[in-house]
Amino acid sequence: MKFFSFPVLPFVFFAVGCAHSPDPAATLAPPLVSPPTRQVLIVSDPVQIPPNPAEMPVQSETRNVDEYGDIEVPEKVSREAKPEIADPLEPFNRAMYHFNDKLYFWLLKPVAQGYGKVVPEAARVGVSNFFANLAFPIRFVNCLLQANFEGAAAELGRFTINTLWGVGGFLDPASSKDIHLSKQDEDFGQTLGAYGIGQGFFINWPLFGPSSPRDTVGLVGDGFLTPYSYLSPWYAGAGTRGYDMVNDTSLKIGDYESLKGAAIDPYVAIRDAYVQYRLKKVNRKGGNTPAEDLELPKK
Amino acid sequence: MKRMIVVLSIIIPLLFSLPVYAGPPLDAVQANVNKVLEVLRDPKLKAASAKEIRKEKLRLIYERMFDDVELSKRTLSRHWNSMNVAQRKEFVLLFRQVLEKAYIDKILAYTDEKIVFDRENMVSETQAEIQTIIVTASKEIPITYRVILKGGAWKVYDIVIENVSLVLNYRTQFNDILAKNTPEQLLEILRKKVKGQ
């Protein structure tokens, strides 16, 4: 017994000591190595050998103090691209936030829920595909405007395949594993962003929601490329757009609620989500990073 | 008996010295996500009465998966330093509860969506981003986990859902609140948020 245990025990102390004592000066190691302790330990049950129970609390306490200490370089923590936006129209925007909020809960959501009960999900996904296919000109032209020819080609391929083999766009065979042409989510607001135009400031439009001068221009520009805006009379186009919106909402019920529920200040949360979302989209396709969006806040 | 003692005295130190190499961060996140899915898929826990048990199990996984303190520090950023240690501790606890309240129902509503672990980007030796995609019937939701290597384990400190970083989103909100309020008032707002609704 002694023959085997003696060479092993120092190893025990080494391993345990090394793995568990962050501060060598504070460890219990020296007394443990001394002969008397060793004898005691040999007699006792080996399971109790490790001096850890005594050591652990000490360790976790020191760890806690460190964890809750000051941050050494706060700049370093917050240096990741900081998407912030000026909000000089805050009172107006907040009022519009409440307007849109009520619009959603009192009108859009009940209508979309009723619609969702009548139309099965698969069909609604089909309708959503159809409208997405119809909006092909927006993505195609904006890929070209950003000199993203690969993306433009992918969009052209998608439109052809989905229109011909996807029953006029209701199905999306182009996204399948075999063809694998993914949708290029480009719009005119992103094109302007890729040209180096910053967001400017935040505007919360009634009905259209979070936007900025740049993205508002983008929205109007894209309007010219949306086939149903040329429908006549005008309310046919508006009705189509409304239907698109209801269909879309029926697939996303709960998203807005959870965003709002998670937020401490929903208005600020949505503004920030919008800014982050748009910034990433603009930066994603090799475009220049608009300097203004990356600027540190001047508050 | 002798042999057992010998064997034990070899095995025990090995057990205690295990967490030295943490493995690839993607594996760590995936292992934790799989544990979450196990709980969510467990047919024995499907009943509505088992909701509390499921929540409790998820909490345990959360504690192993996330670095609460790191998450709070990054969210508060420079404001962390203007709080005292007691306030910091309370903030970490409250913020965790806010997040739990906000997301637990979403998580429990999981049905059968596929989760694809796309790839990992090493940002530095101790930081990485794990890109995943949740595939639902109507859409694909990209979710990125930002992880940091601490105490021999990869811990999540930020989640980016559809390009929106959770830490940044809350930071903007807290900045806005702390521009007009004291840290104590922020804590009071959070206390109300946790209690109310």
Tab-separated table of C-alpha atoms in Angstrom:
chain	number	residue	atom	x	y	z
A	1	MET	CA	0.000	0.000	0.000
A	2	LYS	CA	2.618	2.492	1.009
A	3	PHE	CA	4.702	1.478	-1.911
A	4	PHE	CA	2.009	2.522	-4.368
A	5	SER	CA	0.508	5.461	-2.607
A	6	PHE	CA	3.619	7.455	-1.898
A	7	PRO	CA	4.575	8.178	-5.482
A	8	VAL	CA	0.965	8.855	-6.361
A	9	LEU	CA	0.049	11.290	-3.608
A	10	PRO	CA	2.426	14.107	-4.500
A	11	PHE	CA	0.951	13.900	-7.956
A	12	VAL	CA	-2.488	14.296	-6.433
A	13	PHE	CA	-1.427	17.411	-4.622
A	14	PHE	CA	0.208	18.762	-7.691
A	15	ALA	CA	-2.716	18.252	-9.972
A	16	VAL	CA	-5.289	19.487	-7.516
A	17	GLY	CA	-3.175	22.335	-6.383
A	18	CYS	CA	-2.385	23.487	-9.887
A	19	ALA	CA	-5.890	23.380	-11.217
A	20	HIS	CA	-7.533	25.098	-8.319
A	21	SER	CA	-5.322	27.742	-6.884
A	22	PRO	CA	-5.227	30.911	-8.899
A	23	ASP	CA	-2.908	32.608	-6.456
A	24	PRO	CA	0.141	30.530	-5.489
A	25	ALA	CA	0.873	32.696	-2.460
A	26	ALA	CA	-2.529	31.963	-0.945
A	27	THR	CA	-2.602	28.211	-1.465
A	28	LEU	CA	-2.558	25.596	1.216
A	29	ALA	CA	0.086	23.695	-0.691
A	30	PRO	CA	3.125	23.956	1.595
A	31	PRO	CA	1.555	22.326	4.669
A	32	LEU	CA	0.106	19.593	2.503
A	33	VAL	CA	3.460	18.532	1.163
A	34	SER	CA	4.934	18.244	4.622
A	35	PRO	CA	5.282	14.642	5.918
A	36	PRO	CA	2.792	14.706	8.843
A	37	THR	CA	-0.111	15.694	6.643
A	38	ARG	CA	0.792	13.108	4.141
A	39	GLN	CA	0.613	10.331	6.714
A	40	VAL	CA	-2.779	11.419	7.903
A	41	LEU	CA	-4.082	11.451	4.400
A	42	ILE	CA	-2.846	7.999	3.609
A	43	VAL	CA	-4.796	6.574	6.481
A	44	SER	CA	-7.966	8.396	5.629
A	45	ASP	CA	-10.365	7.630	2.838
A	46	PRO	CA	-8.835	8.716	-0.462
A	47	VAL	CA	-12.012	10.420	-1.531
A	48	GLN	CA	-11.381	13.049	1.113
A	49	ILE	CA	-7.834	13.642	0.048
A	50	PRO	CA	-8.277	16.743	-2.026
A	51	PRO	CA	-8.127	19.837	0.123
A	52	ASN	CA	-10.648	21.430	-2.192
A	53	PRO	CA	-13.585	22.025	0.126
A	54	ALA	CA	-11.427	24.356	2.152
A	55	GLU	CA	-10.003	25.968	-0.899
A	56	MET	CA	-13.047	26.423	-3.065
A	57	PRO	CA	-14.866	29.168	-1.149
A	58	VAL	CA	-11.722	31.239	-1.017
A	59	GLN	CA	-11.330	30.927	-4.710
A	60	SER	CA	-14.904	31.762	-5.625
A	61	GLU	CA	-14.897	34.773	-3.331
A	62	THR	CA	-11.852	36.291	-4.942
A	63	ARG	CA	-13.395	35.548	-8.309
A	64	ASN	CA	-16.581	37.356	-7.385
A	65	VAL	CA	-14.819	40.460	-6.243
A	66	ASP	CA	-12.933	40.601	-9.514
A	67	GLU	CA	-16.032	39.974	-11.540
A	68	TYR	CA	-17.920	42.855	-10.060
A	69	GLY	CA	-14.982	45.229	-10.142
A	70	ASP	CA	-14.636	48.234	-12.418
A	71	ILE	CA	-14.207	47.641	-16.092
A	72	GLU	CA	-10.622	48.475	-16.901
A	73	VAL	CA	-11.074	50.132	-20.271
A	74	PRO	CA	-14.699	50.985	-20.848
A	75	GLU	CA	-13.857	52.270	-24.336
A	76	LYS	CA	-12.667	48.831	-25.266
A	77	VAL	CA	-15.906	47.195	-24.278
A	78	SER	CA	-18.039	49.624	-26.207
A	79	ARG	CA	-15.851	50.028	-29.232
A	80	GLU	CA	-17.705	47.589	-31.460
A	81	ALA	CA	-19.363	49.637	-34.186
A	82	LYS	CA	-21.840	51.763	-32.354
A	83	PRO	CA	-24.988	52.209	-34.305
A	84	GLU	CA	-26.667	55.292	-32.967
A	85	ILE	CA	-28.888	57.783	-34.687
A	86	ALA	CA	-29.797	61.389	-34.032
A	87	ASP	CA	-33.408	61.845	-33.022
A	88	PRO	CA	-34.318	65.537	-33.184
A	89	LEU	CA	-37.963	64.686	-33.924
A	90	GLU	CA	-38.320	62.501	-30.817
A	91	PRO	CA	-41.653	63.952	-29.608
A	92	PHE	CA	-43.224	63.482	-33.052
A	93	ASN	CA	-41.637	60.066	-33.431
A	94	ARG	CA	-42.853	58.909	-30.051
A	95	ALA	CA	-46.375	60.056	-30.901
A	96	MET	CA	-46.182	58.125	-34.161
A	97	TYR	CA	-44.883	55.120	-32.268
A	98	HIS	CA	-48.035	55.148	-30.164
A	99	PHE	CA	-50.151	55.630	-33.275
A	100	ASN	CA	-48.548	52.661	-35.048
A	101	ASP	CA	-48.773	50.602	-31.881
A	102	LYS	CA	-52.523	51.159	-31.685
A	103	LEU	CA	-52.859	50.603	-35.421
A	104	TYR	CA	-51.216	47.235	-34.970
A	105	PHE	CA	-53.167	46.080	-31.942
A	106	TRP	CA	-56.555	47.479	-32.946
A	107	LEU	CA	-56.567	46.922	-36.689
A	108	LEU	CA	-53.705	45.083	-38.335
A	109	LYS	CA	-53.363	42.257	-35.823
A	110	PRO	CA	-57.063	41.328	-35.523
A	111	VAL	CA	-57.451	41.405	-39.309
A	112	ALA	CA	-54.306	39.325	-39.829
A	113	GLN	CA	-55.385	36.853	-37.147
A	114	GLY	CA	-58.820	36.429	-38.722
A	115	TYR	CA	-57.226	36.000	-42.115
A	116	GLY	CA	-54.745	33.502	-40.686
A	117	LYS	CA	-57.601	31.399	-39.307
A	118	VAL	CA	-59.212	31.115	-42.733
A	119	VAL	CA	-56.127	30.668	-44.890
A	120	PRO	CA	-53.716	27.842	-44.030
A	121	GLU	CA	-50.109	28.747	-43.346
A	122	ALA	CA	-48.731	27.039	-46.460
A	123	ALA	CA	-50.965	29.192	-48.651
A	124	ARG	CA	-49.913	32.346	-46.816
A	125	VAL	CA	-46.263	31.449	-47.321
A	126	GLY	CA	-47.113	31.026	-51.007
A	127	VAL	CA	-48.699	34.475	-51.151
A	128	SER	CA	-45.676	35.914	-49.396
A	129	ASN	CA	-43.426	34.235	-52.002
A	130	PHE	CA	-45.612	35.616	-54.768
A	131	PHE	CA	-45.253	39.204	-53.558
A	132	ALA	CA	-41.551	38.724	-53.004
A	133	ASN	CA	-41.198	37.460	-56.554
A	134	LEU	CA	-43.175	40.437	-57.809
A	135	ALA	CA	-40.739	42.779	-56.065
A	136	PHE	CA	-37.888	41.297	-58.079
A	137	PRO	CA	-37.200	44.562	-59.991
A	138	ILE	CA	-36.297	46.325	-56.730
A	139	ARG	CA	-33.645	43.771	-55.795
A	140	PHE	CA	-32.369	43.347	-59.344
A	141	VAL	CA	-31.936	47.055	-60.054
A	142	ASN	CA	-30.379	47.768	-56.676
A	143	CYS	CA	-27.880	44.940	-57.092
A	144	LEU	CA	-26.896	46.542	-60.402
A	145	LEU	CA	-26.715	50.007	-58.843
A	146	GLN	CA	-24.316	48.609	-56.245
A	147	ALA	CA	-22.281	46.892	-58.993
A	148	ASN	CA	-23.178	43.562	-57.406
A	149	PHE	CA	-23.435	41.684	-60.705
A	150	GLU	CA	-23.320	38.293	-59.062
A	151	GLY	CA	-26.328	39.253	-56.976
A	152	ALA	CA	-28.142	40.656	-60.006
A	153	ALA	CA	-27.558	37.421	-61.893
A	154	ALA	CA	-28.812	35.406	-58.922
A	155	GLU	CA	-31.955	37.552	-58.783
A	156	LEU	CA	-32.578	37.205	-62.518
A	157	GLY	CA	-32.156	33.438	-62.211
A	158	ARG	CA	-34.498	33.318	-59.237
A	159	PHE	CA	-37.169	35.352	-61.012
A	160	THR	CA	-37.032	33.152	-64.099
A	161	ILE	CA	-37.049	29.877	-62.188
A	162	ASN	CA	-39.689	30.864	-59.658
A	163	THR	CA	-42.002	32.415	-62.235
A	164	LEU	CA	-41.810	29.481	-64.637
A	165	TRP	CA	-41.474	26.498	-62.300
A	166	GLY	CA	-42.732	28.033	-59.097
A	167	VAL	CA	-46.311	28.512	-60.357
A	168	GLY	CA	-45.928	32.228	-61.005
A	169	GLY	CA	-43.867	32.798	-57.874
A	170	PHE	CA	-46.007	31.029	-55.278
A	171	LEU	CA	-43.321	28.438	-54.761
A	172	ASP	CA	-39.638	29.114	-54.292
A	173	PRO	CA	-37.773	26.283	-56.049
A	174	ALA	CA	-34.779	28.590	-56.592
A	175	SER	CA	-33.980	28.469	-52.867
A	176	SER	CA	-33.961	24.670	-52.816
A	177	LYS	CA	-30.762	22.824	-52.080
A	178	ASP	CA	-30.161	21.849	-55.722
A	179	ILE	CA	-30.366	25.342	-57.192
A	180	HIS	CA	-29.508	27.352	-54.118
A	181	LEU	CA	-29.961	30.889	-55.366
A	182	SER	CA	-30.693	32.958	-52.296
A	183	LYS	CA	-32.706	36.147	-52.281
A	184	GLN	CA	-30.605	39.317	-52.424
A	185	ASP	CA	-32.297	41.586	-49.957
A	186	GLU	CA	-31.328	44.861	-51.560
A	187	ASP	CA	-33.311	48.084	-51.760
A	188	PHE	CA	-32.697	51.679	-52.751
A	189	GLY	CA	-32.071	52.806	-49.188
A	190	GLN	CA	-29.202	50.316	-48.997
A	191	THR	CA	-27.897	51.470	-52.379
A	192	LEU	CA	-27.754	55.045	-51.089
A	193	GLY	CA	-26.043	53.728	-47.973
A	194	ALA	CA	-23.513	51.873	-50.114
A	195	TYR	CA	-22.794	55.177	-51.894
A	196	GLY	CA	-21.805	56.576	-48.516
A	197	ILE	CA	-24.983	58.415	-47.602
A	198	GLY	CA	-25.729	58.130	-43.898
A	199	GLN	CA	-29.102	57.658	-42.276
A	200	GLY	CA	-29.256	61.270	-41.144
A	201	PHE	CA	-31.811	61.135	-38.374
A	202	PHE	CA	-34.688	59.003	-37.243
A	203	ILE	CA	-38.211	59.416	-38.609
A	204	ASN	CA	-41.046	57.216	-37.466
A	205	TRP	CA	-43.700	57.418	-40.172
A	206	PRO	CA	-47.280	56.592	-39.425
A	207	LEU	CA	-48.136	53.311	-41.157
A	208	PHE	CA	-44.643	52.808	-42.644
A	209	GLY	CA	-42.834	52.795	-39.326
A	210	PRO	CA	-39.151	53.397	-38.579
A	211	SER	CA	-37.244	55.239	-41.279
A	212	SER	CA	-34.822	58.045	-41.999
A	213	PRO	CA	-34.490	60.678	-44.764
A	214	ARG	CA	-32.263	58.271	-46.675
A	215	ASP	CA	-34.542	55.283	-46.328
A	216	THR	CA	-37.606	57.406	-47.084
A	217	VAL	CA	-36.061	58.385	-50.411
A	218	GLY	CA	-35.256	54.704	-50.827
A	219	LEU	CA	-38.848	53.722	-50.144
A	220	VAL	CA	-40.169	56.188	-52.718
A	221	GLY	CA	-37.580	55.042	-55.254
A	222	ASP	CA	-38.515	51.417	-54.712
A	223	GLY	CA	-42.175	52.388	-55.154
A	224	PHE	CA	-41.429	53.077	-58.818
A	225	LEU	CA	-40.094	49.545	-59.181
A	226	THR	CA	-43.050	47.870	-57.502
A	227	PRO	CA	-45.384	46.584	-60.223
A	228	TYR	CA	-48.589	47.058	-58.260
A	229	SER	CA	-47.986	50.740	-57.699
A	230	TYR	CA	-48.863	51.119	-61.403
A	231	LEU	CA	-52.260	49.490	-60.911
A	232	SER	CA	-55.177	51.662	-61.776
A	233	PRO	CA	-57.298	52.982	-60.133
A	234	TRP	CA	-55.015	54.026	-57.280
A	235	TYR	CA	-56.918	52.132	-54.607
A	236	ALA	CA	-56.298	48.856	-56.421
A	237	GLY	CA	-52.599	49.394	-55.792
A	238	ALA	CA	-53.186	50.487	-52.211
A	239	GLY	CA	-55.465	47.515	-51.619
A	240	THR	CA	-52.844	45.146	-52.962
A	241	ARG	CA	-50.252	46.668	-50.715
A	242	GLY	CA	-52.624	46.392	-47.779
A	243	TYR	CA	-53.238	42.743	-48.533
A	244	ASP	CA	-49.483	42.127	-48.784
A	245	MET	CA	-49.111	43.742	-45.369
A	246	VAL	CA	-51.887	41.685	-43.761
A	247	ASN	CA	-50.509	38.471	-45.230
A	248	ASP	CA	-47.036	39.328	-44.006
A	249	THR	CA	-48.301	40.213	-40.544
A	250	SER	CA	-50.200	36.935	-40.273
A	251	LEU	CA	-46.869	35.102	-40.568
A	252	LYS	CA	-45.187	37.267	-37.938
A	253	ILE	CA	-47.765	37.599	-35.195
A	254	GLY	CA	-45.971	37.658	-31.887
A	255	ASP	CA	-42.744	39.192	-33.174
A	256	TYR	CA	-43.713	42.757	-32.393
A	257	GLU	CA	-45.274	41.737	-29.093
A	258	SER	CA	-42.127	40.007	-27.899
A	259	LEU	CA	-39.894	42.864	-29.023
A	260	LYS	CA	-42.127	45.260	-27.135
A	261	GLY	CA	-42.389	43.001	-24.110
A	262	ALA	CA	-38.632	42.538	-23.871
A	263	ALA	CA	-37.927	46.252	-24.009
A	264	ILE	CA	-37.488	48.598	-21.090
A	265	ASP	CA	-38.339	51.497	-23.410
A	266	PRO	CA	-40.015	49.995	-26.499
A	267	TYR	CA	-39.641	53.157	-28.577
A	268	VAL	CA	-35.878	53.285	-28.057
A	269	ALA	CA	-35.600	49.518	-28.500
A	270	ILE	CA	-37.345	49.607	-31.864
A	271	ARG	CA	-35.385	52.635	-33.020
A	272	ASP	CA	-32.144	50.896	-32.115
A	273	ALA	CA	-33.191	47.598	-33.701
A	274	TYR	CA	-34.029	49.454	-36.901
A	275	VAL	CA	-30.684	51.250	-36.972
A	276	GLN	CA	-28.680	48.089	-36.240
A	277	TYR	CA	-30.638	46.100	-38.802
A	278	ARG	CA	-30.199	48.639	-41.595
A	279	LEU	CA	-26.547	49.257	-40.817
A	280	LYS	CA	-25.700	45.557	-41.071
A	281	LYS	CA	-27.640	45.259	-44.302
A	282	VAL	CA	-25.807	48.164	-45.885
A	283	ASN	CA	-22.417	46.878	-44.745
A	284	ARG	CA	-23.014	43.314	-45.728
A	285	LYS	CA	-22.558	43.474	-49.495
A	286	GLY	CA	-19.088	44.939	-49.857
A	287	GLY	CA	-20.389	48.507	-49.830
A	288	ASN	CA	-18.567	51.360	-48.138
A	289	THR	CA	-19.438	51.933	-44.552
A	290	PRO	CA	-21.206	55.253	-44.329
A	291	ALA	CA	-19.030	57.291	-42.024
A	292	GLU	CA	-21.939	58.917	-40.284
A	293	ASP	CA	-23.460	55.660	-39.090
A	294	LEU	CA	-20.264	54.601	-37.405
A	295	GLU	CA	-19.607	57.905	-35.733
A	296	LEU	CA	-19.576	57.928	-31.981
A	297	PRO	CA	-22.505	59.709	-30.438
A	298	LYS	CA	-21.910	63.371	-29.761
A	299	LYS	CA	-24.464	63.730	-26.982
B	1	MET	CA	-9.171	-2.483	-1.536
B	2	LYS	CA	-5.567	-1.547	-2.049
B	3	ARG	CA	-6.023	-1.545	-5.751
B	4	MET	CA	-9.123	0.573	-5.499
B	5	ILE	CA	-7.310	3.175	-3.469
B	6	VAL	CA	-4.568	3.279	-6.031
B	7	VAL	CA	-7.003	3.573	-8.909
B	8	LEU	CA	-8.994	6.256	-7.133
B	9	SER	CA	-5.933	8.239	-6.302
B	10	ILE	CA	-5.106	8.319	-9.994
B	11	ILE	CA	-8.600	9.058	-11.221
B	12	ILE	CA	-9.470	11.796	-8.740
B	13	PRO	CA	-6.724	14.204	-9.716
B	14	LEU	CA	-7.636	13.629	-13.346
B	15	LEU	CA	-11.238	14.561	-12.584
B	16	PHE	CA	-10.217	17.721	-10.854
B	17	SER	CA	-7.820	18.861	-13.534
B	18	LEU	CA	-10.146	18.332	-16.496
B	19	PRO	CA	-11.310	21.818	-17.526
B	20	VAL	CA	-8.074	22.980	-19.044
B	21	TYR	CA	-8.859	22.649	-22.733
B	22	ALA	CA	-12.280	24.049	-23.577
B	23	GLY	CA	-12.626	22.678	-27.098
B	24	PRO	CA	-13.985	24.574	-30.067
B	25	PRO	CA	-16.556	27.248	-29.117
B	26	LEU	CA	-19.086	25.962	-31.632
B	27	ASP	CA	-19.178	22.597	-29.880
B	28	ALA	CA	-19.706	24.258	-26.515
B	29	VAL	CA	-22.659	26.307	-27.749
B	30	GLN	CA	-24.111	23.393	-29.656
B	31	ALA	CA	-23.894	21.131	-26.615
B	32	ASN	CA	-25.813	23.669	-24.545
B	33	VAL	CA	-28.416	24.286	-27.244
B	34	ASN	CA	-28.914	20.548	-27.528
B	35	LYS	CA	-29.495	20.350	-23.792
B	36	VAL	CA	-32.151	23.042	-24.148
B	37	LEU	CA	-33.780	21.127	-26.985
B	38	GLU	CA	-33.728	17.946	-24.917
B	39	VAL	CA	-35.740	19.679	-22.224
B	40	LEU	CA	-38.124	21.212	-24.751
B	41	ARG	CA	-38.676	17.923	-26.582
B	42	ASP	CA	-39.041	15.776	-23.467
B	43	PRO	CA	-42.552	14.308	-23.776
B	44	LYS	CA	-42.768	13.851	-20.009
B	45	LEU	CA	-42.461	17.602	-19.533
B	46	LYS	CA	-44.922	18.613	-22.239
B	47	ALA	CA	-47.866	18.998	-19.881
B	48	ALA	CA	-48.773	22.526	-18.861
B	49	SER	CA	-48.329	21.571	-15.218
B	50	ALA	CA	-44.662	20.789	-15.864
B	51	LYS	CA	-43.958	24.326	-17.057
B	52	GLU	CA	-42.215	25.290	-13.832
B	53	ILE	CA	-40.000	22.192	-13.977
B	54	ARG	CA	-39.031	23.030	-17.535
B	55	LYS	CA	-38.272	26.611	-16.567
B	56	GLU	CA	-36.132	25.419	-13.693
B	57	LYS	CA	-34.189	23.063	-15.963
B	58	LEU	CA	-33.673	25.812	-18.518
B	59	ARG	CA	-32.399	28.138	-15.788
B	60	LEU	CA	-29.704	25.624	-14.880
B	61	ILE	CA	-28.610	25.365	-18.494
B	62	TYR	CA	-28.662	29.150	-18.812
B	63	GLU	CA	-26.305	29.480	-15.881
B	64	ARG	CA	-23.792	27.162	-17.493
B	65	MET	CA	-24.241	28.604	-20.950
B	66	PHE	CA	-24.186	32.361	-20.297
B	67	ASP	CA	-21.829	34.738	-18.575
B	68	ASP	CA	-24.294	36.978	-16.785
B	69	VAL	CA	-21.749	39.400	-15.460
B	70	GLU	CA	-19.950	39.829	-18.766
B	71	LEU	CA	-23.284	40.401	-20.469
B	72	SER	CA	-24.248	43.057	-17.933
B	73	LYS	CA	-20.886	44.792	-18.133
B	74	ARG	CA	-21.051	45.054	-21.875
B	75	THR	CA	-24.621	46.257	-21.765
B	76	LEU	CA	-24.004	48.957	-19.183
B	77	SER	CA	-20.597	49.777	-20.632
B	78	ARG	CA	-19.242	52.950	-18.970
B	79	HIS	CA	-22.270	53.145	-16.660
B	80	TRP	CA	-21.072	49.934	-14.967
B	81	ASN	CA	-18.315	51.955	-13.355
B	82	SER	CA	-20.706	54.553	-11.969
B	83	MET	CA	-22.554	51.903	-9.968
B	84	ASN	CA	-21.342	50.531	-6.652
B	85	VAL	CA	-20.735	46.819	-6.216
B	86	ALA	CA	-24.099	46.185	-4.549
B	87	GLN	CA	-25.893	47.953	-7.380
B	88	ARG	CA	-23.906	45.977	-9.925
B	89	LYS	CA	-24.874	42.703	-8.277
B	90	GLU	CA	-28.517	43.674	-8.176
B	91	PHE	CA	-28.387	44.807	-11.783
B	92	VAL	CA	-26.994	41.452	-12.927
B	93	LEU	CA	-29.783	39.603	-11.117
B	94	LEU	CA	-32.540	41.923	-12.343
B	95	PHE	CA	-31.291	41.941	-15.903
B	96	ARG	CA	-31.265	38.164	-15.951
B	97	GLN	CA	-34.870	38.137	-14.787
B	98	VAL	CA	-35.845	40.716	-17.406
B	99	LEU	CA	-34.332	38.547	-20.115
B	100	GLU	CA	-35.957	35.425	-18.734
B	101	LYS	CA	-39.349	37.095	-18.690
B	102	ALA	CA	-38.870	38.393	-22.190
B	103	TYR	CA	-37.751	35.211	-23.861
B	104	ILE	CA	-38.932	32.223	-21.833
B	105	ASP	CA	-42.307	31.991	-23.556
B	106	LYS	CA	-40.679	32.238	-26.978
B	107	ILE	CA	-38.360	29.408	-26.032
B	108	LEU	CA	-41.078	27.255	-24.488
B	109	ALA	CA	-43.145	27.744	-27.647
B	110	TYR	CA	-40.537	25.775	-29.557
B	111	THR	CA	-42.177	23.128	-31.691
B	112	ASP	CA	-39.970	21.436	-34.209
B	113	GLU	CA	-37.909	24.136	-35.851
B	114	LYS	CA	-34.568	23.011	-37.163
B	115	ILE	CA	-31.468	24.682	-35.797
B	116	VAL	CA	-28.504	24.727	-38.151
B	117	PHE	CA	-25.051	25.400	-36.767
B	118	ASP	CA	-23.535	27.277	-39.643
B	119	ARG	CA	-19.992	28.221	-38.661
B	120	GLU	CA	-17.747	29.781	-36.067
B	121	ASN	CA	-15.611	32.883	-36.525
B	122	MET	CA	-12.742	33.309	-34.127
B	123	VAL	CA	-12.646	37.001	-33.272
B	124	SER	CA	-9.597	36.541	-31.068
B	125	GLU	CA	-7.993	33.809	-28.972
B	126	THR	CA	-10.702	34.135	-26.353
B	127	GLN	CA	-13.652	35.414	-28.346
B	128	ALA	CA	-15.733	33.869	-31.094
B	129	GLU	CA	-19.004	34.220	-32.948
B	130	ILE	CA	-21.145	31.165	-33.625
B	131	GLN	CA	-23.598	31.597	-36.474
B	132	THR	CA	-26.768	29.546	-36.404
B	133	ILE	CA	-30.008	29.581	-38.335
B	134	ILE	CA	-33.439	28.654	-37.054
B	135	VAL	CA	-35.523	27.308	-39.908
B	136	THR	CA	-39.282	27.702	-39.483
B	137	ALA	CA	-42.064	26.939	-41.930
B	138	SER	CA	-42.148	30.466	-43.309
B	139	LYS	CA	-38.672	31.884	-42.762
B	140	GLU	CA	-35.089	31.487	-41.657
B	141	ILE	CA	-33.928	33.426	-38.617
B	142	PRO	CA	-30.186	33.968	-38.298
B	143	ILE	CA	-28.968	33.907	-34.706
B	144	THR	CA	-25.371	34.564	-33.744
B	145	TYR	CA	-23.958	33.687	-30.332
B	146	ARG	CA	-20.998	35.739	-29.170
B	147	VAL	CA	-18.873	33.739	-26.757
B	148	ILE	CA	-15.900	34.433	-24.552
B	149	LEU	CA	-13.452	31.969	-23.027
B	150	LYS	CA	-13.536	32.276	-19.247
B	151	GLY	CA	-12.369	29.881	-16.582
B	152	GLY	CA	-11.788	27.193	-19.202
B	153	ALA	CA	-15.275	27.354	-20.704
B	154	TRP	CA	-16.902	29.187	-23.573
B	155	LYS	CA	-19.675	31.397	-22.261
B	156	VAL	CA	-22.256	33.353	-24.233
B	157	TYR	CA	-22.260	37.108	-23.602
B	158	ASP	CA	-24.385	38.389	-26.470
B	159	ILE	CA	-26.979	37.077	-28.882
B	160	VAL	CA	-27.520	38.678	-32.271
B	161	ILE	CA	-30.975	37.956	-33.664
B	162	GLU	CA	-31.572	39.010	-37.274
B	163	ASN	CA	-28.612	41.353	-37.168
B	164	VAL	CA	-29.779	43.020	-33.958
B	165	SER	CA	-27.445	42.596	-31.006
B	166	LEU	CA	-29.201	42.130	-27.706
B	167	VAL	CA	-26.423	43.832	-25.777
B	168	LEU	CA	-26.351	46.844	-28.086
B	169	ASN	CA	-30.121	47.131	-28.079
B	170	TYR	CA	-30.321	47.222	-24.295
B	171	ARG	CA	-27.276	49.463	-24.102
B	172	THR	CA	-29.049	52.086	-26.184
B	173	GLN	CA	-32.058	51.861	-23.912
B	174	PHE	CA	-30.016	52.064	-20.702
B	175	ASN	CA	-27.953	54.950	-22.083
B	176	ASP	CA	-31.173	56.768	-22.827
B	177	ILE	CA	-32.552	56.102	-19.346
B	178	LEU	CA	-29.301	56.897	-17.536
B	179	ALA	CA	-28.962	60.177	-19.415
B	180	LYS	CA	-31.923	61.413	-17.379
B	181	ASN	CA	-31.906	59.131	-14.313
B	182	THR	CA	-29.579	57.859	-11.599
B	183	PRO	CA	-28.445	54.214	-11.469
B	184	GLU	CA	-30.784	53.715	-8.497
B	185	GLN	CA	-33.727	54.885	-10.603
B	186	LEU	CA	-32.717	52.491	-13.377
B	187	LEU	CA	-32.730	49.638	-10.865
B	188	GLU	CA	-36.171	50.732	-9.724
B	189	ILE	CA	-37.414	50.664	-13.333
B	190	LEU	CA	-36.013	47.152	-13.722
B	191	ARG	CA	-37.545	46.000	-10.430
B	192	LYS	CA	-40.921	47.196	-11.647
B	193	LYS	CA	-40.386	45.521	-15.007
B	194	VAL	CA	-39.598	42.200	-13.319
B	195	LYS	CA	-42.551	42.409	-10.960
B	196	GLY	CA	-45.146	43.945	-13.224
B	197	GLN	CA	-47.158	42.768	-16.217
